[in-house]
Short mmCIF file of C-alpha atoms in Angstrom, two decimals:
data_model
loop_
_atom_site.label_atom_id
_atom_site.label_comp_id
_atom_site.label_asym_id
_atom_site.label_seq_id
_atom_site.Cartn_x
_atom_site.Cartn_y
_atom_site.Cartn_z
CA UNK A 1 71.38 56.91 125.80
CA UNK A 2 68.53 56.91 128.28
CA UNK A 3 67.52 60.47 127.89
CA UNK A 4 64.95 60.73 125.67
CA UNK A 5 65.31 64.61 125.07
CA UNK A 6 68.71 64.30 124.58
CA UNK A 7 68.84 61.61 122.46
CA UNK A 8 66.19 63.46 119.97
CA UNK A 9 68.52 65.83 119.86
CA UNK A 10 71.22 63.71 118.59
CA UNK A 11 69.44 61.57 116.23
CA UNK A 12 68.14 65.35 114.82
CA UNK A 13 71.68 66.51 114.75
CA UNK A 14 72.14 63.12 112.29
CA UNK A 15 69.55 63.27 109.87
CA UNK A 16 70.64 66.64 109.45
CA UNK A 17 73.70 65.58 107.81
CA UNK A 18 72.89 64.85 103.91
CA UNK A 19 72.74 61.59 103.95
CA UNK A 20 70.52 58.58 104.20
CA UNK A 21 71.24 56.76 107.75
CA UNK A 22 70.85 52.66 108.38
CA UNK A 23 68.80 52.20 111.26
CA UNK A 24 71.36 50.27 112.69
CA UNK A 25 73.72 52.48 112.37
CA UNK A 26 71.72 55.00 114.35
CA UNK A 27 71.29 52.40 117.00
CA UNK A 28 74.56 52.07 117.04
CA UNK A 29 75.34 56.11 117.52
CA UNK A 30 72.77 56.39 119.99
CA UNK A 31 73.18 53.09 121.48
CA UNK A 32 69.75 51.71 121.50
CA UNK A 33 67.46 49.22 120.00
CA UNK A 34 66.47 49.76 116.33
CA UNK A 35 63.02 49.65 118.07
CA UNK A 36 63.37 52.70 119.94
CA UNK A 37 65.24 54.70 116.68
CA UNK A 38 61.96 53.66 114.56
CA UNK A 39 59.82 55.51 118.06
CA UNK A 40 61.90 58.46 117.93
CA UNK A 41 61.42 58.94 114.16
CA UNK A 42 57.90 58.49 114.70
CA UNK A 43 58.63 61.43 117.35
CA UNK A 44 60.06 63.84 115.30
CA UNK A 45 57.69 63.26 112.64
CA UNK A 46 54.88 63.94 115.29
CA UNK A 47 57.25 67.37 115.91
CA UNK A 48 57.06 68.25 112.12
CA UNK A 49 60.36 67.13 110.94
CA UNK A 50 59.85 65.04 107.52
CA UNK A 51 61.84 61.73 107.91
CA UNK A 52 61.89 59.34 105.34
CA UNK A 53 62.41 55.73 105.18
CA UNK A 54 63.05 53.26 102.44
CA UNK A 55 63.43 49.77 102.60
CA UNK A 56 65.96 47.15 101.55
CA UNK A 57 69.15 46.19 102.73
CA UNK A 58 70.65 49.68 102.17
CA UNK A 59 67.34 51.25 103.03
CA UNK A 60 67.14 53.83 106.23
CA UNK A 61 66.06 57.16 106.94
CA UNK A 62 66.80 60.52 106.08
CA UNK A 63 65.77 63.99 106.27
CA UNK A 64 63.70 65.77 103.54
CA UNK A 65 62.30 68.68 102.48
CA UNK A 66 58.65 69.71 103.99
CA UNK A 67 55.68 71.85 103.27
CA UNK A 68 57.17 73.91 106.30
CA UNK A 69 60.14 75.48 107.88
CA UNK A 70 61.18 72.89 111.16
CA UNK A 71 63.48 74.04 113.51
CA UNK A 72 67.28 73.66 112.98
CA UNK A 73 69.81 72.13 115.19
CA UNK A 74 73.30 73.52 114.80
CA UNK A 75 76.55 72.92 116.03
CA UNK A 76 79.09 75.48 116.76
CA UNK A 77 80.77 75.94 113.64
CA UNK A 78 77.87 75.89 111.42
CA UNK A 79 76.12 78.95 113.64
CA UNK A 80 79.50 81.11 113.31
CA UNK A 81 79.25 80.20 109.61
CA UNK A 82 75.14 81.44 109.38
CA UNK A 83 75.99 84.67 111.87
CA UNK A 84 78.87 85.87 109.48
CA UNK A 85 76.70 85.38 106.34
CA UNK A 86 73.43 86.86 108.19
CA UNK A 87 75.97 89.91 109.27
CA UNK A 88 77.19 90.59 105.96
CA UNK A 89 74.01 90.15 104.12
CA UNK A 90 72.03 92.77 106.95
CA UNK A 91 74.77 95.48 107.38
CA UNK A 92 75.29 96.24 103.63
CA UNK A 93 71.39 96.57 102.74
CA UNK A 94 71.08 93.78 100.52
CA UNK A 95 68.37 94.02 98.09
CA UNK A 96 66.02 91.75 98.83
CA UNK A 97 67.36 90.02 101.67
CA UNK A 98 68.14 92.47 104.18
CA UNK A 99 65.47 92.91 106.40
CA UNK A 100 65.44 88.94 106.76
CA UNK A 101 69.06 88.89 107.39
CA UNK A 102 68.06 91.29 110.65
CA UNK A 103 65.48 89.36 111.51
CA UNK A 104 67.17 85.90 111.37
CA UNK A 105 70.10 87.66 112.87
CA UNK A 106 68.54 89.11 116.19
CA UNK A 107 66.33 85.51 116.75
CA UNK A 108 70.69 83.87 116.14
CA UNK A 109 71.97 86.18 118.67
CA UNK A 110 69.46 86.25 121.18
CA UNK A 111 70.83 82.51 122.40
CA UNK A 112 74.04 82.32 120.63
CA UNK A 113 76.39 81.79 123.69
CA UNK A 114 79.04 84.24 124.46
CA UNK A 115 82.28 82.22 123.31
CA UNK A 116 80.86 81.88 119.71
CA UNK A 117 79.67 85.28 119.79
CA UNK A 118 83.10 86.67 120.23
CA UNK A 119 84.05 84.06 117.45
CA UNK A 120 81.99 85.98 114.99
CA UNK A 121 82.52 89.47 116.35
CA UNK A 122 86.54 88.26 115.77
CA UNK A 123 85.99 86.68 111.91
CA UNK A 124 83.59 89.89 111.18
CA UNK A 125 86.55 92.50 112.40
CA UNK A 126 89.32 90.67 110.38
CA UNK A 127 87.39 91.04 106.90
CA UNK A 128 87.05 93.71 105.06
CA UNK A 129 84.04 93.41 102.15
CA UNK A 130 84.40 94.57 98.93
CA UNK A 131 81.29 96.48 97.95
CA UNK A 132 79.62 98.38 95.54
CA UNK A 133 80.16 101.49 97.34
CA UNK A 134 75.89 102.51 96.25
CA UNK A 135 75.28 102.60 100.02
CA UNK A 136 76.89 102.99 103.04
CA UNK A 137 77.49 100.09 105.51
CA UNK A 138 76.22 99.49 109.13
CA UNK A 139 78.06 97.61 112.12
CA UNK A 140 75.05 94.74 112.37
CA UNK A 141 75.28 94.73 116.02
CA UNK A 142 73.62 98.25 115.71
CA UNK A 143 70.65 96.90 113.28
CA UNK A 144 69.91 93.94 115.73
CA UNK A 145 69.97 96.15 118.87
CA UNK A 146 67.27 98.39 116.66
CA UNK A 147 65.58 95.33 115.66
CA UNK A 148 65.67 93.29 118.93
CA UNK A 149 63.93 96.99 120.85
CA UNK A 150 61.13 97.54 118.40
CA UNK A 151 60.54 93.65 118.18
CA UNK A 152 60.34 94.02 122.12
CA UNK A 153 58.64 97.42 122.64
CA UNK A 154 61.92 98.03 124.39
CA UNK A 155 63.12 102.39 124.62
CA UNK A 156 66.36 103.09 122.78
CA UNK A 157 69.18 105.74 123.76
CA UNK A 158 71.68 106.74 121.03
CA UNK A 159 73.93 109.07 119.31
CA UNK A 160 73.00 110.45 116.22
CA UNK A 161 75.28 112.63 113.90
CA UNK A 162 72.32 114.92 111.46
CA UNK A 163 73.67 115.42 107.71
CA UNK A 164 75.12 118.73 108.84
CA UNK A 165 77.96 117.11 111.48
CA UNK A 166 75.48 117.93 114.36
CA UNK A 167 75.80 115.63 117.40
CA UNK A 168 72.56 114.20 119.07
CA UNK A 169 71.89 112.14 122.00
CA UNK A 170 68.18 110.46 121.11
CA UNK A 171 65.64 109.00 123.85
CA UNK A 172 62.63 107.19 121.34
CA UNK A 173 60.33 104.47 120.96
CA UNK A 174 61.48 102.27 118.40
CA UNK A 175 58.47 100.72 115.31
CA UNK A 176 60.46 99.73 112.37
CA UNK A 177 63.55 99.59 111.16
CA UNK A 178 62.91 99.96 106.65
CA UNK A 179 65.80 99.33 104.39
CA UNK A 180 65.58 101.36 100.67
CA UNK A 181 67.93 99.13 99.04
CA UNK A 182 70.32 101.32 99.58
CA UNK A 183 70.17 102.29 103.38
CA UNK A 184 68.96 101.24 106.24
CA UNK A 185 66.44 103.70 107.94
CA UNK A 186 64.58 103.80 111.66
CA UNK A 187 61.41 104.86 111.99
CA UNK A 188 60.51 106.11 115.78
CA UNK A 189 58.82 108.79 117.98
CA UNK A 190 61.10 110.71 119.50
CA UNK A 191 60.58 111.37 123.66
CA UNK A 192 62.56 114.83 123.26
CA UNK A 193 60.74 116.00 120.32
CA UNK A 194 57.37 114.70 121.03
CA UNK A 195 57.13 113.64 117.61
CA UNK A 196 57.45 111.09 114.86
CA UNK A 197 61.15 110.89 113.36
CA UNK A 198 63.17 108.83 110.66
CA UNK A 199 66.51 108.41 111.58
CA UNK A 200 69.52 106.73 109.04
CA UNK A 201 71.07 104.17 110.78
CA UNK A 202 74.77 104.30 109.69
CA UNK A 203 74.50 107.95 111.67
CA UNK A 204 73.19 105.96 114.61
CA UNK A 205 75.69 105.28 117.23
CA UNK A 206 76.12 103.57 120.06
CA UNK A 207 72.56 102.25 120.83
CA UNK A 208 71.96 101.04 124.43
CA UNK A 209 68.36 99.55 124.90
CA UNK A 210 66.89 100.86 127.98
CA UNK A 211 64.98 98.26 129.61
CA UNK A 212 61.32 100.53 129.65
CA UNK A 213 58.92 99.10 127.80
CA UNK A 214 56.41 101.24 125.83
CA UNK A 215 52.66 101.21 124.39
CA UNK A 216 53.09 101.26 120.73
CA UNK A 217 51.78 104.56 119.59
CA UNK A 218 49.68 104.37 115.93
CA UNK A 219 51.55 106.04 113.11
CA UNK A 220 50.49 109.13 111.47
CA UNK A 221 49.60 109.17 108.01
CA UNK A 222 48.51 112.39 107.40
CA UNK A 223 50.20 115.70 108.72
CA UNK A 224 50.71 119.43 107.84
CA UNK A 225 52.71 120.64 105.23
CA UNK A 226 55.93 120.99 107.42
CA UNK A 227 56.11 117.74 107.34
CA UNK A 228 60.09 116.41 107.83
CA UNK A 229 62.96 114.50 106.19
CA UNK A 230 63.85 110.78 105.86
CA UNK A 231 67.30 111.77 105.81
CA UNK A 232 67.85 111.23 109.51
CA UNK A 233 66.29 112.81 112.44
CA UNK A 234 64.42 115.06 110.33
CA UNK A 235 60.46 115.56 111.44
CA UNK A 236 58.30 112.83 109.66
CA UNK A 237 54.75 113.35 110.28
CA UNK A 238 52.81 115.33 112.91
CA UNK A 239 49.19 114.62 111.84
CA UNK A 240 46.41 112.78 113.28
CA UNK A 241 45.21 110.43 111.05
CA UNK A 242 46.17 106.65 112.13
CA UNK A 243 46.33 103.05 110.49
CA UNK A 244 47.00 99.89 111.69
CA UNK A 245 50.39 99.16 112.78
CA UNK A 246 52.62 97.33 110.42
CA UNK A 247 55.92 97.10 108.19
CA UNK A 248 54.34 98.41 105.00
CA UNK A 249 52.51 101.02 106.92
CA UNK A 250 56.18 101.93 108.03
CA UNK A 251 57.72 101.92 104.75
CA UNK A 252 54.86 104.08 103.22
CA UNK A 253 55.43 106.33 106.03
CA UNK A 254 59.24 106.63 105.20
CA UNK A 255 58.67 106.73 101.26
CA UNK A 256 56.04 109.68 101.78
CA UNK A 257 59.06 111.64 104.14
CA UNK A 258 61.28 111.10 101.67
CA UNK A 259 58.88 112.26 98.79
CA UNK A 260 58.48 115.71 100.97
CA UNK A 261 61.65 116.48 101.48
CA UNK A 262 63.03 115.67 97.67
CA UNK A 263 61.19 116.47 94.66
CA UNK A 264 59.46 113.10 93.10
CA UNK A 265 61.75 112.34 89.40
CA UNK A 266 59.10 111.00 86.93
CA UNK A 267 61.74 108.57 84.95
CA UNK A 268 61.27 108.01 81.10
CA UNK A 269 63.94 105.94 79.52
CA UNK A 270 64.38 104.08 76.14
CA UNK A 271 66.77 101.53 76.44
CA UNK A 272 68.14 99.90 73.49
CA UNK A 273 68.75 96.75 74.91
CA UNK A 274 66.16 93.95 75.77
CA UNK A 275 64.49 94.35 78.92
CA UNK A 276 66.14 91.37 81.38
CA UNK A 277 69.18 93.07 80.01
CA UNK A 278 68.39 96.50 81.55
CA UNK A 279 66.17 95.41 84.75
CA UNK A 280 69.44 93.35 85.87
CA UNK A 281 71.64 95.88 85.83
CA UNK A 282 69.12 98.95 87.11
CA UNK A 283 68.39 99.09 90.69
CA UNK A 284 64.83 97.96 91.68
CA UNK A 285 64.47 101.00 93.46
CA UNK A 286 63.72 102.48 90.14
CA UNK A 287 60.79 100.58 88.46
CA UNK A 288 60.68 97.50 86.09
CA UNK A 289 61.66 98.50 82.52
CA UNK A 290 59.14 96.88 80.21
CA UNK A 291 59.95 95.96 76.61
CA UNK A 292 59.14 98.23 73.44
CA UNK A 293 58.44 95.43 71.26
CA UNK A 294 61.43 96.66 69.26
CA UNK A 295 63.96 94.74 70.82
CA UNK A 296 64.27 97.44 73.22
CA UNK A 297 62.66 98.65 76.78
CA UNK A 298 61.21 101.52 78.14
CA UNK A 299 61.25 102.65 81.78
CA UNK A 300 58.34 104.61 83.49
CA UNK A 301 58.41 104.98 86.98
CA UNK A 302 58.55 107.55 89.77
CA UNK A 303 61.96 107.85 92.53
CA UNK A 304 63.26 110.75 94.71
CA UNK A 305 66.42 109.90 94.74
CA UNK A 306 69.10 112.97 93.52
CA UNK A 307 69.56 113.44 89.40
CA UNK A 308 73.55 112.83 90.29
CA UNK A 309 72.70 109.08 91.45
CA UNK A 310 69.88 108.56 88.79
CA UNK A 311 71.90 109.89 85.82
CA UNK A 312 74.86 106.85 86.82
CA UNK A 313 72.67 104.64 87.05
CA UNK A 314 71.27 104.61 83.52
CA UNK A 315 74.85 105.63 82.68
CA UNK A 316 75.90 101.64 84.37
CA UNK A 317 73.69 99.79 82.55
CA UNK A 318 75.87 100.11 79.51
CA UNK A 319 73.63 100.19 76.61
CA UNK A 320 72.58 103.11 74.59
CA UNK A 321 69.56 105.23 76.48
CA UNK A 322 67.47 108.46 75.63
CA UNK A 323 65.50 110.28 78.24
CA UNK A 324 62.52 112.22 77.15
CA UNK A 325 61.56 113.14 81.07
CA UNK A 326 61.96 114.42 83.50
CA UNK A 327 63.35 117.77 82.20
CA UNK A 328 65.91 118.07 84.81
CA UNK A 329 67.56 114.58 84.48
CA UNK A 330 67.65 115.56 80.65
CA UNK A 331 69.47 119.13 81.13
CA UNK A 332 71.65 117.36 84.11
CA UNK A 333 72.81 114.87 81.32
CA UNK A 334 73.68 117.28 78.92
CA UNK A 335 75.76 118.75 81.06
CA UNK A 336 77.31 115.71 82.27
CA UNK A 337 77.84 114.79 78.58
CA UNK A 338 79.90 117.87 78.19
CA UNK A 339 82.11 117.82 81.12
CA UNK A 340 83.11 114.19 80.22
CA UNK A 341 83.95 115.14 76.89
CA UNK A 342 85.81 118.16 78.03
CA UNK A 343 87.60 115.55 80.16
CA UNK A 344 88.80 113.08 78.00
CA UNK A 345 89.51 115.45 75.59
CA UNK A 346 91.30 118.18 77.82
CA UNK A 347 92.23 116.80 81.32
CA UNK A 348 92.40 119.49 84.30
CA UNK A 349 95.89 120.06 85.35
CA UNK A 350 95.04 119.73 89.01
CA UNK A 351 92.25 117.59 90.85
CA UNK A 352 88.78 119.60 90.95
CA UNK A 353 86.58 118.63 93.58
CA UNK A 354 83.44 117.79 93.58
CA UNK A 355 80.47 119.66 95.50
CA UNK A 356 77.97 116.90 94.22
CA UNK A 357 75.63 116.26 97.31
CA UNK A 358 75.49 112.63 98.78
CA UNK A 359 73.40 110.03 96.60
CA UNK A 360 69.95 110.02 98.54
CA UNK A 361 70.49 112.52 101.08
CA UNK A 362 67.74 114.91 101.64
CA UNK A 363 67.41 117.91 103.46
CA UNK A 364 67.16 117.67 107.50
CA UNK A 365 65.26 118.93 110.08
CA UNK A 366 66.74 119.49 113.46
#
């Protein structure tokens, strides 16, 4: 193989493979000297790929781990296998790696060619996850549209259905997309509005990136006291004061939306359980419980999510709890405590339903 470029490429695609190779053997593959395998090692080295050798009549080469990240080569199957798991990993807001998964996912994309594409697109429709049901899931071809146009300054059209049923179309200039944990949220200024909005991406629909480019405006961090709603389109800020542009300045920006348009729940919970126990089965969302010295754990932290999602929570972790605050999570419990009695004790004779508003929904504005 006299194509040098090519040939890296194949003795990469080798090493790759878990295994420690003979240079011969690779001379073989690649038929070439065992002089011009040991150069291309020394290439790929020089490219930041860590390839050891050992000696000895089983000795050869073989791929190890480095101080840094090199570039991957993949074949087909492996990139449907790393799309499918990058898909399912961004579009159900996976604690902790979600906003990777989008990111990994729109760099995949960007040059995965069209015949594997509609390999994944194909796997992806014919599976059906099983979830938690704590948040609702996203087609990931709408995050890495979102991601791929604020990565690239790009404007974004799309649908958007507010918490109300009301039916958008939405010109704006993309920043960040933030996930909670739970959902997936943009944050953008809005052409039609002439303001700063955060929009919930499962009500996003059909996104078609325009092809203008924009200047990046700053983002607001301080506003009036009409300030608007995370919960999707709602106004977010319309102050003047700016700071640098970033992804935590986005997700303060989001968390202080949210904070204005639900009242902030100052949490505090005695667990009677140890606190690894509790931490792994509460949400992160809501603080770190730290331990009593009692063999229990006690939680203090602030969250504005709704008193129906916070009182299951605690409810999930399945130990015994107390809440001394806030008062409202206490009085919501109570009641809660009753009507479950009432219902093991005396079930309804037909179905009742339930008026309980959506776990983390806030208020809108148009």
């Amino acid at each position: 193989m006299s194509d040098t470029p090519a040939r890296l490429l194949k003795l990469l695609s080798l090493l790759q493979t878990p295994r420690e190779w003979p240079g011969g053997e690779l001379a073989d593959r690649l038929d070439v000297s065992p002089r011009t395998i040991r150069r291309d090692i020394d290439r790929l080295r020089d490219l930041g790929y860590p390839v050891e050798a050992s000696r000895g009549s089983v000795g050869g080469y073989r791929l190890v781990a480095g101080a840094a990240m090199p570039p991957l080569l993949l074949d087909d199957e492996e990139a449907v296998a790393i799309a499918v798991g990058l898909r399912a990993g961004a579009g159900h807001a996976i604690e902790g790696v979600d906003e990777a998964s989008v990111r990994a996912l729109a760099k995949l994309e960007q040059v995965l060619p069209s015949r594997l594409r509609h390999r994944v697109s194909a796997l992806q429709t014919a599976t059906v996850p099983l979830t938690r049901g704590d948040g609702s899931t996203i087609d990931p071809r709408t995050l890495t549209t979102l991601a791929s146009a604020a990565t690239g300054r790009e404007r974004l059209r799309f649908a958007y259905r507010s918490g109300d049923g009301t039916r958008t179309k939405r010109q704006v200039e993309p920043y960040r997309l933030v996930s909670t944990g739970q959902r997936w949220y943009l944050v953008a200024y809005d052409l039609g509005r002439e303001d700063w909005r955060t929009f919930r991406v499962d009500r996003v629909g059909e996104p078609f990136a325009t092809g203008a480019r924009f200047a990046p405006r700053p983002l607001p961090v301080e506003g009036g006291p009409d300030g608007g709603g995370s919960g999707g389109g709602g106004r977010a800020d319309g102050g003047h004061g700016k700071e640098p542009n970033g992804e935590g300045d986005a997700a303060r920006f989001l968390a202080r939306s949210m904070r204005r348009m639900q009242p902030e729940l100052r949490l505090d919970v005695r667990f009677g359980a140890p606190a690894e126990f509790v931490a792994a089965r509460l949400p992160a969302t809501l603080g770190t419980p730290e331990p009593d010295g009692e063999g229990g754990c006690r939680l203090r932290a602030s969250c504005t999510d709704s008193l129906e999602w916070v009182a299951l929570r605690l409810a999930l972790v399945d130990c015994e709890f107390s809440v001394a605050g806030p008062p409202q999570l206490v009085a919501y419990l109570e009641n809660l405590g009753t009507r479950l009695t009432r219902a093991a004790r005396h079930p309804p004779a037909h179905p009742m339903r339930s008026d309980a508003p959506e776990r983390g929904d806030a208020p809108e504005q148009g």
